[in-house]
């Protein structure tokens, strides 16, 4: 559960604050930023009830990381702060890559209704 998650995050060197911020942003901007049009049918009517970060997986997290450059204005961080943030994102990407069989498995997903 949560203790494993906290130990795992620390072991991979990714800031818990960064993970918390990503989770908050993921849940807040999920429908607008991270869903493709065919996926919108999955969340219609359920938006107020869902905690997206508990339902959707690594593919959607990767979509967030790809779009993060346009989401976070560069002027918000000093050069050092931006480098630290970039380092944490890289560690997170390395973790997903090293565990892709677990987190990016087609078995984790249900096809969209036609």
PDB file of C-alpha atoms in Angstrom:
ATOM      1  CA  UNK A   1       0.000   0.000   0.000  1.00  0.00           C
ATOM      2  CA  UNK A   2       1.053   3.505   0.801  1.00  0.00           C
ATOM      3  CA  UNK A   3       4.199   2.530   2.755  1.00  0.00           C
ATOM      4  CA  UNK A   4       5.513   0.509  -0.194  1.00  0.00           C
ATOM      5  CA  UNK A   5       4.770   3.448  -2.489  1.00  0.00           C
ATOM      6  CA  UNK A   6       6.650   5.892  -0.242  1.00  0.00           C
ATOM      7  CA  UNK A   7       9.659   3.573   0.093  1.00  0.00           C
ATOM      8  CA  UNK A   8       9.701   2.906  -3.646  1.00  0.00           C
ATOM      9  CA  UNK A   9       9.575   6.572  -4.535  1.00  0.00           C
ATOM     10  CA  UNK A  10      12.388   7.380  -2.147  1.00  0.00           C
ATOM     11  CA  UNK A  11      14.431   4.428  -3.425  1.00  0.00           C
ATOM     12  CA  UNK A  12      14.146   5.768  -6.959  1.00  0.00           C
ATOM     13  CA  UNK A  13      15.145   9.266  -5.863  1.00  0.00           C
ATOM     14  CA  UNK A  14      11.957  10.945  -7.040  1.00  0.00           C
ATOM     15  CA  UNK A  15      10.619  13.643  -4.758  1.00  0.00           C
ATOM     16  CA  UNK A  16       7.365  12.831  -2.972  1.00  0.00           C
ATOM     17  CA  UNK A  17       6.390  16.488  -3.419  1.00  0.00           C
ATOM     18  CA  UNK A  18       6.895  16.190  -7.163  1.00  0.00           C
ATOM     19  CA  UNK A  19       4.811  13.003  -7.289  1.00  0.00           C
ATOM     20  CA  UNK A  20       2.075  14.673  -5.259  1.00  0.00           C
ATOM     21  CA  UNK A  21       2.109  17.682  -7.592  1.00  0.00           C
ATOM     22  CA  UNK A  22       1.950  15.477 -10.683  1.00  0.00           C
ATOM     23  CA  UNK A  23      -0.939  13.507  -9.184  1.00  0.00           C
ATOM     24  CA  UNK A  24      -2.824  16.717  -8.399  1.00  0.00           C
ATOM     25  CA  UNK A  25      -2.255  18.110 -11.878  1.00  0.00           C
ATOM     26  CA  UNK A  26      -3.109  14.741 -13.460  1.00  0.00           C
ATOM     27  CA  UNK A  27      -6.466  14.665 -11.660  1.00  0.00           C
ATOM     28  CA  UNK A  28      -7.196  18.351 -12.256  1.00  0.00           C
ATOM     29  CA  UNK A  29      -6.404  18.504 -15.980  1.00  0.00           C
ATOM     30  CA  UNK A  30      -7.040  14.896 -16.948  1.00  0.00           C
ATOM     31  CA  UNK A  31     -10.044  15.284 -19.254  1.00  0.00           C
ATOM     32  CA  UNK A  32      -8.729  18.435 -20.939  1.00  0.00           C
ATOM     33  CA  UNK A  33      -5.079  17.459 -21.417  1.00  0.00           C
ATOM     34  CA  UNK A  34      -4.696  13.679 -21.337  1.00  0.00           C
ATOM     35  CA  UNK A  35      -7.629  12.003 -23.053  1.00  0.00           C
ATOM     36  CA  UNK A  36      -7.897  11.417 -26.763  1.00  0.00           C
ATOM     37  CA  UNK A  37     -11.349  12.117 -28.210  1.00  0.00           C
ATOM     38  CA  UNK A  38     -12.385   8.420 -28.401  1.00  0.00           C
ATOM     39  CA  UNK A  39     -11.540   8.050 -24.696  1.00  0.00           C
ATOM     40  CA  UNK A  40     -13.876  10.848 -23.591  1.00  0.00           C
ATOM     41  CA  UNK A  41     -16.818   8.451 -23.661  1.00  0.00           C
ATOM     42  CA  UNK A  42     -15.230   6.593 -20.722  1.00  0.00           C
ATOM     43  CA  UNK A  43     -15.569   9.543 -18.353  1.00  0.00           C
ATOM     44  CA  UNK A  44     -18.806  11.223 -19.438  1.00  0.00           C
ATOM     45  CA  UNK A  45     -21.123  11.531 -16.468  1.00  0.00           C
ATOM     46  CA  UNK A  46     -18.557  10.145 -14.011  1.00  0.00           C
ATOM     47  CA  UNK A  47     -16.203  13.130 -13.849  1.00  0.00           C
ATOM     48  CA  UNK A  48     -17.160  14.284 -10.361  1.00  0.00           C
ATOM     49  CA  UNK A  49     -16.780  10.782  -8.915  1.00  0.00           C
ATOM     50  CA  UNK A  50     -13.461   9.723 -10.414  1.00  0.00           C
ATOM     51  CA  UNK A  51      -9.953  10.115  -9.074  1.00  0.00           C
ATOM     52  CA  UNK A  52      -8.237   9.677 -12.417  1.00  0.00           C
ATOM     53  CA  UNK A  53      -4.799   8.873 -11.029  1.00  0.00           C
ATOM     54  CA  UNK A  54      -6.321   5.826  -9.311  1.00  0.00           C
ATOM     55  CA  UNK A  55      -7.980   4.570 -12.509  1.00  0.00           C
ATOM     56  CA  UNK A  56      -5.735   5.452 -15.435  1.00  0.00           C
ATOM     57  CA  UNK A  57      -2.217   4.173 -15.855  1.00  0.00           C
ATOM     58  CA  UNK A  58       1.242   4.809 -17.144  1.00  0.00           C
ATOM     59  CA  UNK A  59       0.217   5.675 -20.715  1.00  0.00           C
ATOM     60  CA  UNK A  60      -1.687   8.677 -19.435  1.00  0.00           C
ATOM     61  CA  UNK A  61       1.143   9.622 -17.076  1.00  0.00           C
ATOM     62  CA  UNK A  62       3.503   9.556 -20.058  1.00  0.00           C
ATOM     63  CA  UNK A  63       1.094  11.815 -21.958  1.00  0.00           C
ATOM     64  CA  UNK A  64       1.305  14.251 -19.039  1.00  0.00           C
ATOM     65  CA  UNK A  65       5.099  14.162 -19.026  1.00  0.00           C
ATOM     66  CA  UNK A  66       5.219  14.777 -22.772  1.00  0.00           C
ATOM     67  CA  UNK A  67       2.984  17.839 -22.412  1.00  0.00           C
ATOM     68  CA  UNK A  68       4.673  19.190 -19.276  1.00  0.00           C
ATOM     69  CA  UNK A  69       6.986  21.473 -21.262  1.00  0.00           C
ATOM     70  CA  UNK A  70       4.101  23.581 -22.508  1.00  0.00           C
ATOM     71  CA  UNK A  71       2.268  23.393 -19.190  1.00  0.00           C
ATOM     72  CA  UNK A  72       5.044  24.728 -16.962  1.00  0.00           C
ATOM     73  CA  UNK A  73       6.392  28.080 -18.104  1.00  0.00           C
ATOM     74  CA  UNK A  74      10.195  28.145 -17.991  1.00  0.00           C
ATOM     75  CA  UNK A  75      10.180  31.501 -16.211  1.00  0.00           C
ATOM     76  CA  UNK A  76       8.634  29.814 -13.141  1.00  0.00           C
ATOM     77  CA  UNK A  77      11.968  28.205 -12.243  1.00  0.00           C
ATOM     78  CA  UNK A  78      15.560  29.255 -11.900  1.00  0.00           C
ATOM     79  CA  UNK A  79      18.024  27.365 -14.076  1.00  0.00           C
ATOM     80  CA  UNK A  80      18.953  25.194 -11.094  1.00  0.00           C
ATOM     81  CA  UNK A  81      15.302  24.584 -10.178  1.00  0.00           C
ATOM     82  CA  UNK A  82      14.488  23.621 -13.732  1.00  0.00           C
ATOM     83  CA  UNK A  83      17.439  21.210 -13.830  1.00  0.00           C
ATOM     84  CA  UNK A  84      16.283  19.579 -10.570  1.00  0.00           C
ATOM     85  CA  UNK A  85      12.770  19.203 -11.960  1.00  0.00           C
ATOM     86  CA  UNK A  86      14.132  17.739 -15.183  1.00  0.00           C
ATOM     87  CA  UNK A  87      16.242  15.277 -13.186  1.00  0.00           C
ATOM     88  CA  UNK A  88      13.179  14.097 -11.230  1.00  0.00           C
ATOM     89  CA  UNK A  89      11.165  13.657 -14.428  1.00  0.00           C
ATOM     90  CA  UNK A  90      14.018  11.634 -15.926  1.00  0.00           C
ATOM     91  CA  UNK A  91      14.126   9.378 -12.859  1.00  0.00           C
ATOM     92  CA  UNK A  92      10.378   8.851 -13.135  1.00  0.00           C
ATOM     93  CA  UNK A  93      10.698   8.018 -16.839  1.00  0.00           C
ATOM     94  CA  UNK A  94      13.574   5.640 -16.065  1.00  0.00           C
ATOM     95  CA  UNK A  95      11.392   3.904 -13.454  1.00  0.00           C
ATOM     96  CA  UNK A  96       8.497   3.492 -15.901  1.00  0.00           C
ATOM     97  CA  UNK A  97      10.907   2.234 -18.563  1.00  0.00           C
ATOM     98  CA  UNK A  98      12.539  -0.278 -16.203  1.00  0.00           C
ATOM     99  CA  UNK A  99       9.084  -1.529 -15.174  1.00  0.00           C
ATOM    100  CA  UNK A 100       7.304  -1.210 -18.527  1.00  0.00           C
ATOM    101  CA  UNK A 101       6.217  -4.857 -18.501  1.00  0.00           C
ATOM    102  CA  UNK A 102       4.267  -4.173 -15.331  1.00  0.00           C
ATOM    103  CA  UNK A 103       2.898  -0.707 -16.071  1.00  0.00           C
ATOM    104  CA  UNK A 104       2.552  -0.682 -19.854  1.00  0.00           C
ATOM    105  CA  UNK A 105       0.943  -4.061 -20.366  1.00  0.00           C
ATOM    106  CA  UNK A 106      -1.985  -4.381 -22.776  1.00  0.00           C
ATOM    107  CA  UNK A 107      -3.553  -6.692 -20.152  1.00  0.00           C
ATOM    108  CA  UNK A 108      -4.188  -3.641 -17.950  1.00  0.00           C
ATOM    109  CA  UNK A 109      -6.604  -2.035 -20.418  1.00  0.00           C
ATOM    110  CA  UNK A 110     -10.079  -2.617 -21.739  1.00  0.00           C
ATOM    111  CA  UNK A 111     -10.850  -1.769 -25.382  1.00  0.00           C
ATOM    112  CA  UNK A 112     -13.073   1.225 -26.033  1.00  0.00           C
ATOM    113  CA  UNK A 113     -16.654   0.371 -26.903  1.00  0.00           C
ATOM    114  CA  UNK A 114     -17.392   0.703 -30.610  1.00  0.00           C
TER     115      UNK A 114
END
